[in-house]
Tab-separated table of C-alpha atoms in Angstrom:
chain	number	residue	atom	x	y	z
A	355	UNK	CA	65.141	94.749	-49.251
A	356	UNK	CA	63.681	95.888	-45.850
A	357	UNK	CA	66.338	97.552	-43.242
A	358	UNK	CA	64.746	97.182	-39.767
A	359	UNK	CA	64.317	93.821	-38.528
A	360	UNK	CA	60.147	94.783	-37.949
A	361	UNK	CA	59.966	95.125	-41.930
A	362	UNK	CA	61.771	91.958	-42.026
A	363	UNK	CA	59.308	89.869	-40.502
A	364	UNK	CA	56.790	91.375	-42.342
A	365	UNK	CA	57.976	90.557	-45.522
A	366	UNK	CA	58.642	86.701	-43.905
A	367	UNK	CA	54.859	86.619	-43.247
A	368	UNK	CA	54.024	88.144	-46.561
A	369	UNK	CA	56.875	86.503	-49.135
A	370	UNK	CA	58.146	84.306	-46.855
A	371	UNK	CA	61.784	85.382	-46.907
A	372	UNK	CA	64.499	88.222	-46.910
A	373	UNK	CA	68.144	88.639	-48.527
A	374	UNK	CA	69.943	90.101	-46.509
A	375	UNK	CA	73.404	92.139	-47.770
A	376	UNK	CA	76.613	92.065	-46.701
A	377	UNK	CA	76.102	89.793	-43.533
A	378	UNK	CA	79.972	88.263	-43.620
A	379	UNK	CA	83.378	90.364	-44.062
A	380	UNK	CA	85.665	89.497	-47.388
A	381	UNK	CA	87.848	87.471	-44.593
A	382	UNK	CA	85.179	85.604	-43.468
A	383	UNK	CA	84.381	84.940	-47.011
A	384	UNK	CA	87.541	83.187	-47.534
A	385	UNK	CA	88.183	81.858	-44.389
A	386	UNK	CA	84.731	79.890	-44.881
A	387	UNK	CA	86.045	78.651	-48.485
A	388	UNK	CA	89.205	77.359	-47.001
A	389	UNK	CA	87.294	75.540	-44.425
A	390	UNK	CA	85.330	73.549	-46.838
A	391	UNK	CA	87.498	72.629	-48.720
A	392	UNK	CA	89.406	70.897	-45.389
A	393	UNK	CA	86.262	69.126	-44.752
A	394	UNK	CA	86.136	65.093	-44.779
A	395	UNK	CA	82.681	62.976	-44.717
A	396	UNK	CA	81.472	61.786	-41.647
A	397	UNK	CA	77.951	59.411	-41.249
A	398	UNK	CA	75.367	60.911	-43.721
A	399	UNK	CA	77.813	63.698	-45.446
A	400	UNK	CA	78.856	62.481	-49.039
A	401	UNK	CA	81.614	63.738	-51.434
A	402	UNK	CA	79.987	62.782	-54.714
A	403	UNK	CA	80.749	63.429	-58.396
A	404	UNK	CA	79.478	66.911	-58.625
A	405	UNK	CA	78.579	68.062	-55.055
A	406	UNK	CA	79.932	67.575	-51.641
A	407	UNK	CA	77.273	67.623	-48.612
A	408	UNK	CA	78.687	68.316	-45.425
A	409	UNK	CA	76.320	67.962	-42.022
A	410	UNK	CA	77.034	69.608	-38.379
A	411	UNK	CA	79.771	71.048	-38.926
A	412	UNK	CA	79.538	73.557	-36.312
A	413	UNK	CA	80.348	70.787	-33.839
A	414	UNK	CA	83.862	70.192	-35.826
A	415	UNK	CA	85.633	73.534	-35.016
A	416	UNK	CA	84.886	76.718	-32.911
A	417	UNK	CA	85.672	78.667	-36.054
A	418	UNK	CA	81.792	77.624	-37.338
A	419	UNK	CA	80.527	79.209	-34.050
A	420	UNK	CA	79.745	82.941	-35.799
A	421	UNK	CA	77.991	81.662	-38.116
A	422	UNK	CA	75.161	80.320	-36.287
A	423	UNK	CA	74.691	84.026	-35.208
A	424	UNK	CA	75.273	86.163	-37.577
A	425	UNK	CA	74.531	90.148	-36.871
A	426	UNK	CA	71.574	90.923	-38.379
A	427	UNK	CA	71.003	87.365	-39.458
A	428	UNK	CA	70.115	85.939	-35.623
A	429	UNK	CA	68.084	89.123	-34.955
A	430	UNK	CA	65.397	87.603	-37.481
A	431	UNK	CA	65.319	84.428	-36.935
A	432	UNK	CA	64.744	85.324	-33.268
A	433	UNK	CA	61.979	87.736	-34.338
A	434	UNK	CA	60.882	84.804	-36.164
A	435	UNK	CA	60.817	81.874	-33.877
A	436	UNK	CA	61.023	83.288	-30.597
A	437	UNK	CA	64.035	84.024	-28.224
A	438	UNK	CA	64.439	80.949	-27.430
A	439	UNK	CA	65.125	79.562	-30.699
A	440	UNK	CA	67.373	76.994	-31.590
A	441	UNK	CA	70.091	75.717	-34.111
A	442	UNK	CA	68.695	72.597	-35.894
A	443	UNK	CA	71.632	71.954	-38.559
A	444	UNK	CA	74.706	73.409	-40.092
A	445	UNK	CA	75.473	71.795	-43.098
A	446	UNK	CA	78.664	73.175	-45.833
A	447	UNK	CA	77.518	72.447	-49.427
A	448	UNK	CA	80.107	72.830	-52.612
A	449	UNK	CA	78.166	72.358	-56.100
A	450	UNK	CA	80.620	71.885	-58.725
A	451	UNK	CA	79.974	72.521	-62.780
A	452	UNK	CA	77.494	70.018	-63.732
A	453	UNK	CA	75.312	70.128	-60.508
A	454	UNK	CA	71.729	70.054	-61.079
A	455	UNK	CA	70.054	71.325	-58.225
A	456	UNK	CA	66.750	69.746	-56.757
A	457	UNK	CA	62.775	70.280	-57.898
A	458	UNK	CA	60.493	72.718	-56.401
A	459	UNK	CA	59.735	71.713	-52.730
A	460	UNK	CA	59.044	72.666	-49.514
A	461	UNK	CA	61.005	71.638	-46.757
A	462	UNK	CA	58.863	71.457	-43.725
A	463	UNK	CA	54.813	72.042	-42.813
A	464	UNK	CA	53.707	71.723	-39.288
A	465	UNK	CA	50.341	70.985	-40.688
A	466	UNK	CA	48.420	71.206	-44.332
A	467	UNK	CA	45.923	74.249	-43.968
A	468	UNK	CA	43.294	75.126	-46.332
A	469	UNK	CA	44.745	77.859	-48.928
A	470	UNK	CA	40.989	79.701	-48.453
A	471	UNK	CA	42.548	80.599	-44.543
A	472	UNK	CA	45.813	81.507	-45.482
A	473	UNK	CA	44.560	83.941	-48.144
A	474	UNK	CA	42.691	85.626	-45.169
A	475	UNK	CA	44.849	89.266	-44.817
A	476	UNK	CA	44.272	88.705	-41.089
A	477	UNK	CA	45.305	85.249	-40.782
A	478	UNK	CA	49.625	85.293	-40.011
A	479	UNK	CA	50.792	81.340	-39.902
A	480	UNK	CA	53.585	80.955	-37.513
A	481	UNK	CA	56.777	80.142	-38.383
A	482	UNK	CA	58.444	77.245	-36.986
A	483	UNK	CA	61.552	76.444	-38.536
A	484	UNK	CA	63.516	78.694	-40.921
A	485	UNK	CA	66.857	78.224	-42.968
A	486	UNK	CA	69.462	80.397	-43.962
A	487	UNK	CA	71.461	80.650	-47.355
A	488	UNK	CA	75.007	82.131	-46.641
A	489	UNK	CA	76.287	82.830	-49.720
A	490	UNK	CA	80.077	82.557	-50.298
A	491	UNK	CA	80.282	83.137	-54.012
A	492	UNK	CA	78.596	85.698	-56.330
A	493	UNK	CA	75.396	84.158	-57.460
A	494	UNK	CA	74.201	84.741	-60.790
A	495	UNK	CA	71.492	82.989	-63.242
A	496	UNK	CA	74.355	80.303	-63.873
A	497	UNK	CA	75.682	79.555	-60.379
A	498	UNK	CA	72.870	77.856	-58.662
A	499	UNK	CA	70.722	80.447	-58.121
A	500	UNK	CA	68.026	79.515	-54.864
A	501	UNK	CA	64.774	79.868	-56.947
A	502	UNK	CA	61.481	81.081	-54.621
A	503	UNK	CA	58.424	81.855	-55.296
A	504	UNK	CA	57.526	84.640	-53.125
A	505	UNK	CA	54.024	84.046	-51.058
A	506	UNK	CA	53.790	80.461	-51.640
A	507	UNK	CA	53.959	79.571	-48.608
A	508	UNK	CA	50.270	80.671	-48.284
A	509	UNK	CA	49.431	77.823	-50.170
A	510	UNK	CA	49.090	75.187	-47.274
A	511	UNK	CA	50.683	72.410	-48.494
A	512	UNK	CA	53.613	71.132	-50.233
A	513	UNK	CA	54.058	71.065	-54.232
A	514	UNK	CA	52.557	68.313	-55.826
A	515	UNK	CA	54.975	66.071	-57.997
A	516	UNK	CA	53.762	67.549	-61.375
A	517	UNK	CA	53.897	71.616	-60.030
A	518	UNK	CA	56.117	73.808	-61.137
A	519	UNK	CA	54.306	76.819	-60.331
A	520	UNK	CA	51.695	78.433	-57.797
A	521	UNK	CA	48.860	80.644	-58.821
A	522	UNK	CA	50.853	80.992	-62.171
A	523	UNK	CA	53.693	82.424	-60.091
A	524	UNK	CA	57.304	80.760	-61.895
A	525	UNK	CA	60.347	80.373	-59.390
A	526	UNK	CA	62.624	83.438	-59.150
A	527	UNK	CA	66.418	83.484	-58.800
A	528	UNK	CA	67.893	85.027	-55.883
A	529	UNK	CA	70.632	86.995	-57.834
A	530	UNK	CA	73.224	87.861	-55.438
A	531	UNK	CA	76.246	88.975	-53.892
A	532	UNK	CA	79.306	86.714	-51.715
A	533	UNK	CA	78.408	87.965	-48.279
A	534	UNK	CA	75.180	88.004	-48.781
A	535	UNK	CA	72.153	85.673	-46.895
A	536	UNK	CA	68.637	84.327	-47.869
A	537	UNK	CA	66.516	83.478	-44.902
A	538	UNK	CA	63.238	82.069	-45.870
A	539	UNK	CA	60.387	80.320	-43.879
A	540	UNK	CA	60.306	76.307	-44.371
A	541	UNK	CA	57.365	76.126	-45.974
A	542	UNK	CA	57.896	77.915	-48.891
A	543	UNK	CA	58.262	76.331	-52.309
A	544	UNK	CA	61.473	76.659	-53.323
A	545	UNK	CA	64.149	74.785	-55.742
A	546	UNK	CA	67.762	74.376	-56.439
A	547	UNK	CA	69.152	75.076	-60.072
A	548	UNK	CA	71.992	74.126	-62.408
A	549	UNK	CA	75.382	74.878	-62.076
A	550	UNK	CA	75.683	75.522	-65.853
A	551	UNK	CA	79.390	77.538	-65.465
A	552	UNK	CA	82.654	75.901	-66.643
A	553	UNK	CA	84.810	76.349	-64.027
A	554	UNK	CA	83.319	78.061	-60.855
A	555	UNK	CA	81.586	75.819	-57.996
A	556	UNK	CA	79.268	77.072	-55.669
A	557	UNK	CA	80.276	77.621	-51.537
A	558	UNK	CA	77.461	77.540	-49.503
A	559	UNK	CA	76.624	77.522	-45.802
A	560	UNK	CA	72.981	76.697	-44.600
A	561	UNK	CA	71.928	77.520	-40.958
A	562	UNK	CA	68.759	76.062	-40.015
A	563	UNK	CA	66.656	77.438	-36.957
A	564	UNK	CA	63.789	75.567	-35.420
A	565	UNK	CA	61.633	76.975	-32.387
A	566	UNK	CA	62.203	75.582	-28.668
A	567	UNK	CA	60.224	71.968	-29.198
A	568	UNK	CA	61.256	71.816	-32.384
A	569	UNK	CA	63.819	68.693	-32.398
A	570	UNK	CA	67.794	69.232	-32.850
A	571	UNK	CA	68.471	66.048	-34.801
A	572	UNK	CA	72.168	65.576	-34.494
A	573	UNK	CA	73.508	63.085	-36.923
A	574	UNK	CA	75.043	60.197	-35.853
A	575	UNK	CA	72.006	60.753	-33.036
A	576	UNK	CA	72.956	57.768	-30.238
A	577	UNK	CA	76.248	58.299	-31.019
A	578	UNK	CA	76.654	62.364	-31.089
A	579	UNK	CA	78.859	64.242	-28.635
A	580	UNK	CA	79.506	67.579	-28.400
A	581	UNK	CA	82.927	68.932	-28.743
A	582	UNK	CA	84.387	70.202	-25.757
A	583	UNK	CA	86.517	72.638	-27.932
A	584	UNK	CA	83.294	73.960	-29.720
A	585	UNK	CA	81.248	74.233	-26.415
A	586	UNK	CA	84.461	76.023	-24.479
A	587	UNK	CA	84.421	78.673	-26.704
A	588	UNK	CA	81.031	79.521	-27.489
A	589	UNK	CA	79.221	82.254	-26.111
A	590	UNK	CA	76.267	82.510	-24.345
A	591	UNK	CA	74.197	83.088	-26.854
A	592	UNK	CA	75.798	80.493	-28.856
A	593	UNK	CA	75.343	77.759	-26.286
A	594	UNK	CA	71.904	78.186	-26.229
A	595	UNK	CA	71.447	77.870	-30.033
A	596	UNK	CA	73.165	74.249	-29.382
A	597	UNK	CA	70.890	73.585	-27.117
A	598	UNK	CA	71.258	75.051	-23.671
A	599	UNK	CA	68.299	76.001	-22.267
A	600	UNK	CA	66.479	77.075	-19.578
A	601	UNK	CA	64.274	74.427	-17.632
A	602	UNK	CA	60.637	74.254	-19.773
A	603	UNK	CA	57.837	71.957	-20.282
A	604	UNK	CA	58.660	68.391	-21.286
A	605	UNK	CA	62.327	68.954	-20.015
């Protein structure tokens, strides 16, 4: 994969996302897996029968602070979405044996374009929100795999119901290592897959950036508060992914 954070965004324009290696320590590995696994439901999270869904939870602990700014990780979604870009969500997934995964998708458009634009070489769609995979487990083709399919977010427009494919380009895997993260652009078409293993569940963190006016929906909305523990110890930088920023329009 590209080194230098300038070959990065390239290949976010032009695939519309990046792995990037070894982006947490072993102990942050399993300090992360002990976390969620301490993690109870609140509001919209759910424990069901073969996945748990976990929302916000950097505003439950300070120990979810690095993760919203990950070396190497922050650097490109800044280069993405500006300086100035925000956290929009944190959520902890665990997707036991038996998970199924969800259908090709894409998760946000700012607006449907026509595909003839996009396909010009000169044309480069801004990005406005992006999401990244931290993966706490080795992936492979039967752990639940994040399946892409690289350029697709040229097309303009979400996946119809009956797609499963773009320009006759399948879904990939992203075969991977624990340590490892995917950041990709929201509007490419992407899926979930099957956890087909026996024993082994999948640990995964998602970060999701937004640019400056793009919302931070904090569930439960009227009735979120920040924690003072969380907001004492963050740094700088780290406040202003939560949302401290300097006076702008519409402020």
């Amino acid at each position: 994969m590209p080194k230098t954070t300038a070959a990065q965004l390239r290949a976010m324009h032009e695939q519309g996302f990046v792995l990037l290696p070894q982006a947490l320590r072993q102990q942050q590995i399993e300090d992360v897996h002990t976390a969620i696994d301490r993690l109870e439901p609140i509001h919209w999270d759910y424990q069901g029968l073969v996945d748990d869904h976990y929302k916000c939870v950097f505003n439950r602990d300070p120990l979810w602070l690095p993760y919203l700014d990950l070396p190497g990780v922050i650097d490109l979604a800044e280069a993405c979405l500006g300086a100035d870009c925000h956290v929009i969500g944190q959520t902890a997934w665990r997707s036991r044996p038996g998970f199924i995964g969800g259908e090709l998708h894409a998760d946000y458009l700012a607006m449907e374009l026509p595909e003839a634009l996009l396909a010009e070489p000169a044309f480069e769609l801004p990005m406005q929100v992006c999401t990244a995979h931290i993966y706490l487990d080795r992936i492979d083709a039967d752990l639940c795999p994040t399946l892409v399919i690289p350029g697709s977010h040229r097309a303009g427009r979400k996946p119809r119901p009956d797609e499963t494919s773009w320009h006759g380009h399948e879904p990939e895997p992203v075969i991977c290592d624990a340590g490892d993260v995917l950041l990709f652009r929201s509007d490419l078409w992407h899926a979930g897959s099957r956890n087909r293993t026996a024993d082994r569940s999948r640990y995964l963190l998602q970060v999701h950036y937004g640019r400056r006016m793009v919302a931070q929906k904090f569930s439960p909305y009227l009735q979120w508060r920040f924690n003072p523990d969380v907001i004492a110890a963050a740094t700088p930088r780290q406040r202003r992914l939560l949302g401290e920023h300097e006076a702008a329009e519409y402020d």
